[in-house]
PDB file of C-alpha atoms in Angstrom:
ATOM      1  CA  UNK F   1      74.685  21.431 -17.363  1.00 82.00           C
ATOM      2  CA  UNK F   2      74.301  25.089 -17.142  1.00 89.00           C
ATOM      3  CA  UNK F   3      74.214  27.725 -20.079  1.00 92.00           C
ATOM      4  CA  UNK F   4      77.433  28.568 -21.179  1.00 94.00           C
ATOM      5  CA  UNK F   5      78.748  24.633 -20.918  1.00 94.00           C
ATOM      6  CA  UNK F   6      80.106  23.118 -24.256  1.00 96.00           C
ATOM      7  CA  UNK F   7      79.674  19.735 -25.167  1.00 94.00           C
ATOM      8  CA  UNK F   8      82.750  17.566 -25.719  1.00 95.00           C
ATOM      9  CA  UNK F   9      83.750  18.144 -29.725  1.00 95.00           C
ATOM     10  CA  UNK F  10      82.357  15.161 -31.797  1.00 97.00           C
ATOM     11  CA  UNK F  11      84.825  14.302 -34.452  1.00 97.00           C
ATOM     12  CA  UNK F  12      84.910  12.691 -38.235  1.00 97.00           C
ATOM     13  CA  UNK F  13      87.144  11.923 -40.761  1.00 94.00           C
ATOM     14  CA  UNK F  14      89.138  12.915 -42.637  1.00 97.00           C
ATOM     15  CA  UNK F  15      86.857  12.777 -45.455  1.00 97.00           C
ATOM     16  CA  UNK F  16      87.934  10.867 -48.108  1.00 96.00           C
ATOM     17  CA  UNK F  17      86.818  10.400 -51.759  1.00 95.00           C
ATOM     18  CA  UNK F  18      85.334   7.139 -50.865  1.00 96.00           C
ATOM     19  CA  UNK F  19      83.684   8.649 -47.871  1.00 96.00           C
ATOM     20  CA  UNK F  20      81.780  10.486 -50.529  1.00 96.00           C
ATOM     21  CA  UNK F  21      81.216   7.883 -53.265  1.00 96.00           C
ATOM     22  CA  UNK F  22      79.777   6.236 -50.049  1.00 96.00           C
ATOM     23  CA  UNK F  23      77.535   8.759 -49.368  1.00 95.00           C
ATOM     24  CA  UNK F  24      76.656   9.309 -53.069  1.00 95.00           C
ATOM     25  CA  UNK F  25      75.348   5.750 -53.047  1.00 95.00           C
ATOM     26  CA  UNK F  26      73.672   5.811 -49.786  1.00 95.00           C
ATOM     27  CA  UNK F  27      71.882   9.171 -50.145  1.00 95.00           C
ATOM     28  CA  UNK F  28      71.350   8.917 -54.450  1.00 95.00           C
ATOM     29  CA  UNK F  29      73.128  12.330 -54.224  1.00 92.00           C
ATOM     30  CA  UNK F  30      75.334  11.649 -57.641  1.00 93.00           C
ATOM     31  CA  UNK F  31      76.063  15.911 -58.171  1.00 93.00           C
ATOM     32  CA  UNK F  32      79.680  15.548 -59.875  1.00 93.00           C
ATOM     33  CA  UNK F  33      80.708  18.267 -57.588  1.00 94.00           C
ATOM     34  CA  UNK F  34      80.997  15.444 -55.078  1.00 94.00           C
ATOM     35  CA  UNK F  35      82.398  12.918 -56.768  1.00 94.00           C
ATOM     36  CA  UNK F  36      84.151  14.244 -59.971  1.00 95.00           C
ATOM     37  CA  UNK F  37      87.397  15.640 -59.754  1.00 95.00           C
ATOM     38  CA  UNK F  38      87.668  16.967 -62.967  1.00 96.00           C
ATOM     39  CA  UNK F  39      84.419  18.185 -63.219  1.00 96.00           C
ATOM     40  CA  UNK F  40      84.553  19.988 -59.773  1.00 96.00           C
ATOM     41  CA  UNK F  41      87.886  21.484 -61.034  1.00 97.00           C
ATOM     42  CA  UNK F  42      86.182  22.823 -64.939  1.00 97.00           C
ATOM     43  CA  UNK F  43      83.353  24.124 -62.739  1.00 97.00           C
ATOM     44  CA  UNK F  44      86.119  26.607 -60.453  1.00 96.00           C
ATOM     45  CA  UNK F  45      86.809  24.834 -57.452  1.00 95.00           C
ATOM     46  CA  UNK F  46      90.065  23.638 -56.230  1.00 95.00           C
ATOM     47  CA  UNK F  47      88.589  19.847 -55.714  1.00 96.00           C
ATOM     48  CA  UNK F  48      85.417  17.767 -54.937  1.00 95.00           C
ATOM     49  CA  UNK F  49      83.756  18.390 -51.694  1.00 94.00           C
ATOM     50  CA  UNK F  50      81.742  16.818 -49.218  1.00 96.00           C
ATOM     51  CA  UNK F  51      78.375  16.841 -49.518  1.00 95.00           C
ATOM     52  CA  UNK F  52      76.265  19.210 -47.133  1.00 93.00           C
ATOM     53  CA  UNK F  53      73.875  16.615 -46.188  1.00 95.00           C
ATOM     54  CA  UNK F  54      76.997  14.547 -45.447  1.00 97.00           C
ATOM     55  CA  UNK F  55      77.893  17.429 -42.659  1.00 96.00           C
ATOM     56  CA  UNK F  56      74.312  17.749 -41.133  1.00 96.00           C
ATOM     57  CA  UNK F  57      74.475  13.716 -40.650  1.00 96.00           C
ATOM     58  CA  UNK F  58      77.669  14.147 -38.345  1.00 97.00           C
ATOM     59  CA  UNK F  59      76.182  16.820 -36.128  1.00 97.00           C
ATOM     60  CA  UNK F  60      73.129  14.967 -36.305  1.00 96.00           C
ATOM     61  CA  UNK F  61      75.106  12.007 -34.391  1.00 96.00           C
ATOM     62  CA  UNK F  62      77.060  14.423 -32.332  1.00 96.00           C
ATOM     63  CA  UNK F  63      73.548  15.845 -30.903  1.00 95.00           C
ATOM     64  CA  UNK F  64      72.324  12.208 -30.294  1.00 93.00           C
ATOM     65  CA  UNK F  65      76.036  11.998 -28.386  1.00 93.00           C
ATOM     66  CA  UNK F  66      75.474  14.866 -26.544  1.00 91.00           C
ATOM     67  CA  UNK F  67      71.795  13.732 -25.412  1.00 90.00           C
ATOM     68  CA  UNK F  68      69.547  10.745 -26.483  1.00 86.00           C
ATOM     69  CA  UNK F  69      67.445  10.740 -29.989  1.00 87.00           C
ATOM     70  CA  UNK F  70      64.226  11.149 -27.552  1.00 89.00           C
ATOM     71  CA  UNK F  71      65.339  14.098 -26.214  1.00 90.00           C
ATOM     72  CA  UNK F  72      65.669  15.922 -29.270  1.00 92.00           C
ATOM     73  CA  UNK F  73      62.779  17.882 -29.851  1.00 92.00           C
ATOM     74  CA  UNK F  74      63.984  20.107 -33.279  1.00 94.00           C
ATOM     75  CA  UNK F  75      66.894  21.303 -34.940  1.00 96.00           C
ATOM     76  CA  UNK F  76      68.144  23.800 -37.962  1.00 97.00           C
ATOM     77  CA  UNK F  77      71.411  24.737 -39.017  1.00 97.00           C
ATOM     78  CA  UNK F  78      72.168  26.928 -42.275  1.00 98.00           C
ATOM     79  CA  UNK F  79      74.979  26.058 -44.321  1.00 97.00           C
ATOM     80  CA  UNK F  80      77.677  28.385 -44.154  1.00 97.00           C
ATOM     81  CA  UNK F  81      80.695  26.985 -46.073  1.00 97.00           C
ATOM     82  CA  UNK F  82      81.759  23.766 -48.171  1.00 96.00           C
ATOM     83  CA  UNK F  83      83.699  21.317 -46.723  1.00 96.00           C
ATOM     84  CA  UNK F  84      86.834  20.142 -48.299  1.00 95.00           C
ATOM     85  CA  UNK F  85      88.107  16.691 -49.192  1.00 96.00           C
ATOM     86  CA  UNK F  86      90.011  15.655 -46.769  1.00 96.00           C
ATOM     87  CA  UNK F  87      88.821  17.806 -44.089  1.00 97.00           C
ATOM     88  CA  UNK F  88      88.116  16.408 -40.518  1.00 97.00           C
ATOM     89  CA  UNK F  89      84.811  17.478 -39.301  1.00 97.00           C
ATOM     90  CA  UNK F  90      84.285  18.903 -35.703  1.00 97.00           C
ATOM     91  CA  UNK F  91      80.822  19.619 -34.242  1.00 97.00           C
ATOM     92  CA  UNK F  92      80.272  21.443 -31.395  1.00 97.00           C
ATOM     93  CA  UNK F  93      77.333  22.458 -28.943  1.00 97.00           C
ATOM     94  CA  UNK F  94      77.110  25.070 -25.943  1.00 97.00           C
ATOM     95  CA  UNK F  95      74.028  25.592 -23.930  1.00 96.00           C
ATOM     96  CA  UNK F  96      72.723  28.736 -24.525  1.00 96.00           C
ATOM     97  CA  UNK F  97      69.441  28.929 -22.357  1.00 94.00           C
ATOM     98  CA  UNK F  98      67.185  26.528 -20.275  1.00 91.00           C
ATOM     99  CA  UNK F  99      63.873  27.030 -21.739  1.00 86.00           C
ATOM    100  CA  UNK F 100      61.630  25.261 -19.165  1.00 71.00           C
ATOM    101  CA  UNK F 101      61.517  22.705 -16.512  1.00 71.00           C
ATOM    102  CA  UNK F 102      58.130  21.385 -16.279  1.00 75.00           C
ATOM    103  CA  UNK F 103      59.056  18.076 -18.751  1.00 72.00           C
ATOM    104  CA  UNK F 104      62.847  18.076 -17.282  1.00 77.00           C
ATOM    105  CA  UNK F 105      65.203  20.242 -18.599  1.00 83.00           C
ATOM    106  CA  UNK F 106      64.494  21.618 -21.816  1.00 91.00           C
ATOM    107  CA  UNK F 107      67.245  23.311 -23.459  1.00 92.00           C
ATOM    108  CA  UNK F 108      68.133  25.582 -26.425  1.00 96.00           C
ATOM    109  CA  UNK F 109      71.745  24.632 -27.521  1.00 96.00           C
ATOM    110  CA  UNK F 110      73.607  26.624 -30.454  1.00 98.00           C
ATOM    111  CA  UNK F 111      75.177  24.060 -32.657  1.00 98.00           C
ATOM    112  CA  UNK F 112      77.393  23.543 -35.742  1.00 98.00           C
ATOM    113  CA  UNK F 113      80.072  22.172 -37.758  1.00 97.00           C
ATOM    114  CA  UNK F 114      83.787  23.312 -38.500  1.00 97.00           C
ATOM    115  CA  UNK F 115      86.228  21.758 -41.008  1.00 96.00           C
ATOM    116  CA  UNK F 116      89.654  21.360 -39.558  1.00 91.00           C
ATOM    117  CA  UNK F 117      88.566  23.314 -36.384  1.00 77.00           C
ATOM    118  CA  UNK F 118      88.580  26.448 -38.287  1.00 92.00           C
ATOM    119  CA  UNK F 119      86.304  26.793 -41.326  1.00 95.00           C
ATOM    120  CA  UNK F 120      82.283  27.168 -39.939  1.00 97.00           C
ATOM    121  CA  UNK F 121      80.466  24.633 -42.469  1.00 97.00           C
ATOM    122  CA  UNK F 122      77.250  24.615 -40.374  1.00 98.00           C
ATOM    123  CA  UNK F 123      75.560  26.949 -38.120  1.00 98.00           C
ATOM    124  CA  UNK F 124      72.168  26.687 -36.825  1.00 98.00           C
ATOM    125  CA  UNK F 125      70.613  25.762 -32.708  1.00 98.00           C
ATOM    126  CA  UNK F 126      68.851  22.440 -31.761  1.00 97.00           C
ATOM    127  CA  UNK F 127      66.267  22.000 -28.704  1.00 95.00           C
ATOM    128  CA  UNK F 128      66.802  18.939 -26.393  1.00 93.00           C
ATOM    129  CA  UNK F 129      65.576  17.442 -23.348  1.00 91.00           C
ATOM    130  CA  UNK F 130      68.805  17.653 -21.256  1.00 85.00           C
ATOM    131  CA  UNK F 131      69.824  14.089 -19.365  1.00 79.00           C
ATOM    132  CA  UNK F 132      68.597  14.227 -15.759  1.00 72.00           C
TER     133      UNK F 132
END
């Protein structure tokens, strides 16, 4: 891989309402935003939606697609939007630089999420040993 090269698109979803009771349960993350409907609805929003933590778990298994878990040395994103029910989730990678090759091929990669290709949910740049 050379900068400029995407990764294939890692996909989930859609997200349904018991993807995020699931999630509720499994991270103790009971905000009724999530999991309320009418609540999410008194508080202004059209609907419940996913929770972010819920989004940085996806690309979290996209990046351990892309390369293995021991080649990730750090990663960030920002959130940058909510993510609908219902949404499917695409993460997505290009490599942006090779920052040194005395360990292998140590890259920075900028990374993040979309819902339903077009909505940026995540944003943010992960640094991984690159396969040999």
């Amino acid at each position: 891989m050379q900068p400029g090269d995407h990764f294939p698109d890692y996909v989930q979803g859609p997200i349904t309402r018991a993807t995020l009771a699931l999630f509720a349960g499994a991270s103790n993350d009971y905000v009724p935003l999530h999991i309320d409907s009418d609540f999410a609805k008194a508080a202004g929003m059209d609907d419940v939606f996913a929770h972010g933590m819920l989004c940085m778990a996806y690309l979290a298994q996209a990046l351990v697609q892309w390369v293995s878990s021991d080649g990730l040395r750090s990663w960030s994103v920002r959130f940058t939007a909510i993510t609908p029910v219902h949404a499917t989730v695409h993460c997505r990678g290009e490599l942006v630089e090779i920052l040194d090759e005395r360990e292998g091929r140590l890259a920075r990669l900028k990374i993040g999420a979309w819902a339903d290709k077009n909505l940026q949910t995540l944003d943010g740049e992960a640094v991984v040993l690159l396969p040999s």
